[in-house]
Short mmCIF file of C-alpha atoms in Angstrom, two decimals:
data_model
loop_
_atom_site.label_atom_id
_atom_site.label_comp_id
_atom_site.label_asym_id
_atom_site.label_seq_id
_atom_site.Cartn_x
_atom_site.Cartn_y
_atom_site.Cartn_z
CA MET A 1 64.33 86.51 82.68
CA ALA A 2 61.29 88.71 83.49
CA GLY A 3 59.94 89.17 87.09
CA SER A 4 63.31 87.63 88.07
CA SER A 5 66.45 89.42 90.31
CA THR A 6 68.40 91.51 88.57
CA GLY A 7 71.59 91.06 90.25
CA ILE A 8 73.62 87.77 90.00
CA ILE A 9 76.69 89.56 91.15
CA PRO A 10 74.91 91.67 93.86
CA GLY A 11 75.15 95.43 93.89
CA GLY A 12 75.11 95.48 90.25
CA MET A 13 79.01 95.06 90.25
CA THR A 14 80.46 94.13 87.15
CA PRO A 15 83.81 91.88 88.14
CA ALA A 16 86.64 92.25 85.78
CA VAL A 17 87.28 89.31 83.42
CA THR A 18 89.99 88.75 81.22
CA PRO A 19 88.96 87.08 77.94
CA ALA A 20 90.22 83.74 76.89
CA GLY A 21 93.62 84.51 75.31
CA SER A 22 94.62 87.44 76.56
CA THR A 23 97.44 88.20 79.14
CA ALA A 24 96.68 90.01 81.95
CA ASN A 25 99.14 92.83 83.42
CA SER A 26 100.10 92.97 87.40
CA GLU A 27 97.53 95.47 88.53
CA GLU A 28 94.46 93.32 86.46
CA ASN A 29 95.80 90.62 88.80
CA GLU A 30 95.06 92.21 91.71
CA LYS A 31 91.29 92.31 90.98
CA ILE A 32 91.07 89.04 90.33
CA LEU A 33 87.82 87.99 92.52
CA SER A 34 87.42 91.41 93.62
CA PRO A 35 84.06 92.69 93.90
CA ASP A 36 83.08 90.36 96.95
CA VAL A 37 79.56 88.85 96.68
CA LEU A 38 79.18 88.66 100.45
CA SER A 39 80.96 90.88 103.09
CA THR A 40 82.96 89.72 106.01
CA ASP A 41 80.49 90.90 108.14
CA GLN A 42 77.71 88.76 106.34
CA ILE A 43 79.39 85.94 105.86
CA ILE A 44 80.57 85.69 109.83
CA ASP A 45 76.66 85.96 110.41
CA LEU A 46 75.52 82.93 107.81
CA LEU A 47 78.77 81.31 109.29
CA GLU A 48 77.16 81.33 113.02
CA GLU A 49 73.88 79.66 111.69
CA GLU A 50 73.17 75.99 112.48
CA ASP A 51 69.83 75.98 110.84
CA VAL A 52 70.16 75.56 107.21
CA ASP A 53 66.63 77.30 106.47
CA VAL A 54 67.98 80.38 108.47
CA VAL A 55 70.94 80.23 105.91
CA GLN A 56 68.75 80.45 102.78
CA GLU A 57 66.83 83.13 104.09
CA LYS A 58 69.68 85.39 105.05
CA MET A 59 71.21 84.16 102.06
CA GLY A 60 68.08 85.49 99.92
CA VAL A 61 68.50 88.27 101.99
CA PHE A 62 71.86 89.38 101.03
CA LEU A 63 72.08 88.80 97.48
CA ASN A 64 68.37 90.32 96.76
CA PHE A 65 66.57 87.73 95.50
CA LYS A 66 63.24 89.25 95.59
CA ASN A 67 60.97 86.96 93.64
CA LEU A 68 61.61 83.96 95.22
CA GLN A 69 58.10 82.78 95.61
CA THR A 70 56.86 83.11 91.90
CA CYS A 71 60.49 82.59 89.89
CA LEU A 72 62.29 79.74 89.73
CA ARG A 73 65.53 81.23 88.25
CA ASP A 74 65.98 82.87 91.36
CA ALA A 75 65.40 80.03 93.67
CA ILE A 76 67.79 77.79 91.71
CA LEU A 77 69.97 80.50 91.25
CA LEU A 78 69.86 81.21 95.60
CA ASP A 79 70.10 76.99 95.81
CA TYR A 80 73.49 77.78 93.99
CA TYR A 81 74.76 79.90 96.40
CA VAL A 82 73.66 77.66 99.34
CA SER A 83 74.91 74.99 98.04
CA GLY A 84 78.18 76.60 97.86
CA PHE A 85 78.51 78.27 100.64
CA LEU A 86 77.55 75.50 103.02
CA TRP A 87 80.05 73.16 101.31
CA ALA A 88 82.78 75.85 102.06
CA LYS A 89 81.79 75.35 105.65
CA GLN A 90 82.34 71.78 105.60
CA MET A 91 85.64 72.61 104.10
CA ASN A 92 86.71 74.92 107.33
CA PHE A 93 87.28 77.60 104.50
CA SER A 94 88.77 80.43 106.45
CA ILE A 95 86.39 83.83 106.19
CA ASN A 96 88.68 85.20 103.34
CA GLN A 97 88.29 81.78 101.51
CA HIS A 98 85.09 82.04 101.64
CA SER A 99 84.65 85.52 100.48
CA LYS A 100 86.91 84.31 97.32
CA PHE A 101 84.86 81.10 96.83
CA MET A 102 81.76 83.10 96.60
CA THR A 103 83.02 85.64 94.83
CA LEU A 104 84.30 82.57 92.13
CA LEU A 105 80.64 81.26 92.19
CA GLY A 106 79.03 84.56 91.13
CA MET A 107 81.35 85.15 88.47
CA LEU A 108 81.11 81.54 86.91
CA LEU A 109 77.73 82.77 86.15
CA HIS A 110 78.54 86.19 85.32
CA ASN A 111 80.79 84.84 82.42
CA LEU A 112 77.63 82.36 81.29
CA GLN A 113 75.52 84.84 81.24
CA THR A 114 76.48 88.14 80.51
CA LEU A 115 79.77 87.17 78.46
CA HIS A 116 77.61 84.10 77.09
CA MET A 117 80.99 82.15 77.68
CA SER A 118 81.48 78.54 76.66
CA LEU A 119 81.95 75.60 78.87
CA GLU A 120 85.05 75.34 77.85
CA ASP A 121 86.01 78.74 77.94
CA SER A 122 84.71 78.95 81.47
CA ILE A 123 86.62 75.65 82.53
CA LYS A 124 90.18 77.94 81.14
CA TRP A 125 89.05 81.10 82.79
CA VAL A 126 88.67 79.12 86.22
CA GLY A 127 92.59 77.50 85.71
CA ASP A 128 93.23 81.16 85.12
CA VAL A 129 92.05 82.25 88.48
CA MET A 130 93.43 79.39 90.12
CA ALA A 131 96.64 80.21 88.78
CA GLU A 132 96.49 84.11 90.74
CA ILE A 133 94.41 83.01 94.21
CA GLY A 134 95.83 79.19 94.42
CA PRO A 135 99.38 77.87 95.85
CA ASN A 136 102.88 80.42 94.38
CA HIS A 137 105.73 79.61 95.67
CA SER A 138 107.13 82.93 94.62
CA PRO A 139 107.12 85.76 97.40
CA LYS A 140 105.63 87.91 94.58
CA ASN A 141 101.69 88.90 95.56
CA GLU A 142 101.84 86.29 98.08
CA GLU A 143 98.73 87.84 99.64
CA LEU A 144 96.69 86.98 96.29
CA HIS A 145 96.79 83.20 96.73
CA THR A 146 94.07 82.38 98.63
CA PHE A 147 94.12 78.34 98.81
CA ASP A 148 96.87 75.57 98.69
CA VAL A 149 96.88 72.80 96.43
CA LYS A 150 94.32 70.60 98.32
CA ASP A 151 92.06 73.57 98.76
CA ALA A 152 92.34 74.10 94.68
CA ASN A 153 91.52 70.66 93.84
CA ALA A 154 88.54 69.84 96.25
CA ILE A 155 86.94 73.78 94.33
CA ILE A 156 87.36 72.26 90.93
CA ASP A 157 86.03 68.56 91.77
CA TYR A 158 83.49 71.08 93.28
CA LEU A 159 82.80 73.02 90.29
CA LYS A 160 82.94 69.42 88.23
CA ILE A 161 79.47 68.21 89.86
CA SER A 162 77.92 72.03 90.36
CA ILE A 163 78.03 74.22 87.59
CA PHE A 164 80.30 72.58 84.73
CA GLN A 165 78.26 68.68 85.29
CA HIS A 166 74.65 71.47 84.66
CA TYR A 167 75.91 74.28 82.44
CA ARG A 168 73.99 73.25 79.22
CA LEU A 169 70.73 73.61 81.74
CA TYR A 170 72.58 77.14 83.38
CA GLU A 171 73.01 78.40 79.96
CA PHE A 172 69.11 77.13 79.25
CA MET A 173 67.92 78.77 82.25
CA PHE A 174 69.87 81.95 81.37
CA TYR A 175 69.08 82.01 77.43
CA SER A 176 65.43 80.51 77.49
CA THR A 177 62.16 82.44 77.48
CA ARG A 178 59.58 81.79 79.55
CA GLU A 179 57.64 79.45 77.21
CA GLU A 180 60.59 77.49 76.30
CA ILE A 181 61.06 76.07 80.08
CA VAL A 182 59.40 72.84 80.68
CA ILE A 183 59.18 70.41 83.33
CA GLY A 184 60.85 67.54 82.26
CA THR A 185 64.23 65.51 81.79
CA GLU A 186 67.59 66.63 79.01
CA ASP A 187 68.24 63.54 76.61
CA SER A 188 72.13 64.62 76.25
CA PRO A 189 74.96 63.21 76.92
CA PRO A 190 77.17 63.80 79.76
CA ILE A 191 79.67 66.77 80.02
CA HIS A 192 82.78 65.23 80.71
CA CYS A 193 85.42 67.64 82.37
CA ASP A 194 88.06 66.14 82.80
CA ILE A 195 89.91 69.16 81.20
CA VAL A 196 89.70 71.29 84.30
CA VAL A 197 91.57 68.49 85.84
CA GLN A 198 94.33 68.73 83.26
CA ARG A 199 94.29 72.24 83.02
CA TRP A 200 94.72 72.69 86.77
CA HIS A 201 97.74 70.46 86.96
CA GLN A 202 99.09 71.96 84.14
CA VAL A 203 98.85 75.69 85.83
CA ARG A 204 100.08 74.16 89.60
CA ASP A 205 103.19 72.51 87.04
CA HIS A 206 103.81 75.88 85.73
CA ILE A 207 103.78 77.77 89.29
CA ALA A 208 105.98 75.09 90.73
CA VAL A 209 108.90 75.67 88.36
#
């Protein structure tokens, strides 16, 4: 969309994404969520800030959103990231968990905008990612497993009510021309994302074996 900032993943980084249905080797798995949306210093800076307005202002600078006053898309995306960060803060995530979660949010947008990934494929992709960074009883690649079962389920619940519940609106935002954007409500059936929970339980059961 004209006039908007170019990067959803800051710095022009393109995250490594494993296509749906493919099998990644261990080297590829180690790259999951590797391009950090926010640096450690930026996360610490935001965590120390109590004023939500200041958090939003700093986040806009960190993520290089330059047209917030004139571009509705940039404003929506900034709210997406700020809301996610504040939720992670309420969850008392560690700095590393904040980093992985924020990059997960960024890659979901990347998959939607650049790869035109469908809702179903995005849900499956999240399941695959959680299999890598979620709980694992095996000591192999233990450092990759950032979230325990409670955290992983909470993340899935959050994604259900944020990006997945409004997936068609995000598609519309990315794919529509400026002339097509109107103010109003979308008369469409609700998106049911129970498949997310089912997918995670399948992944968790597989990991527990």
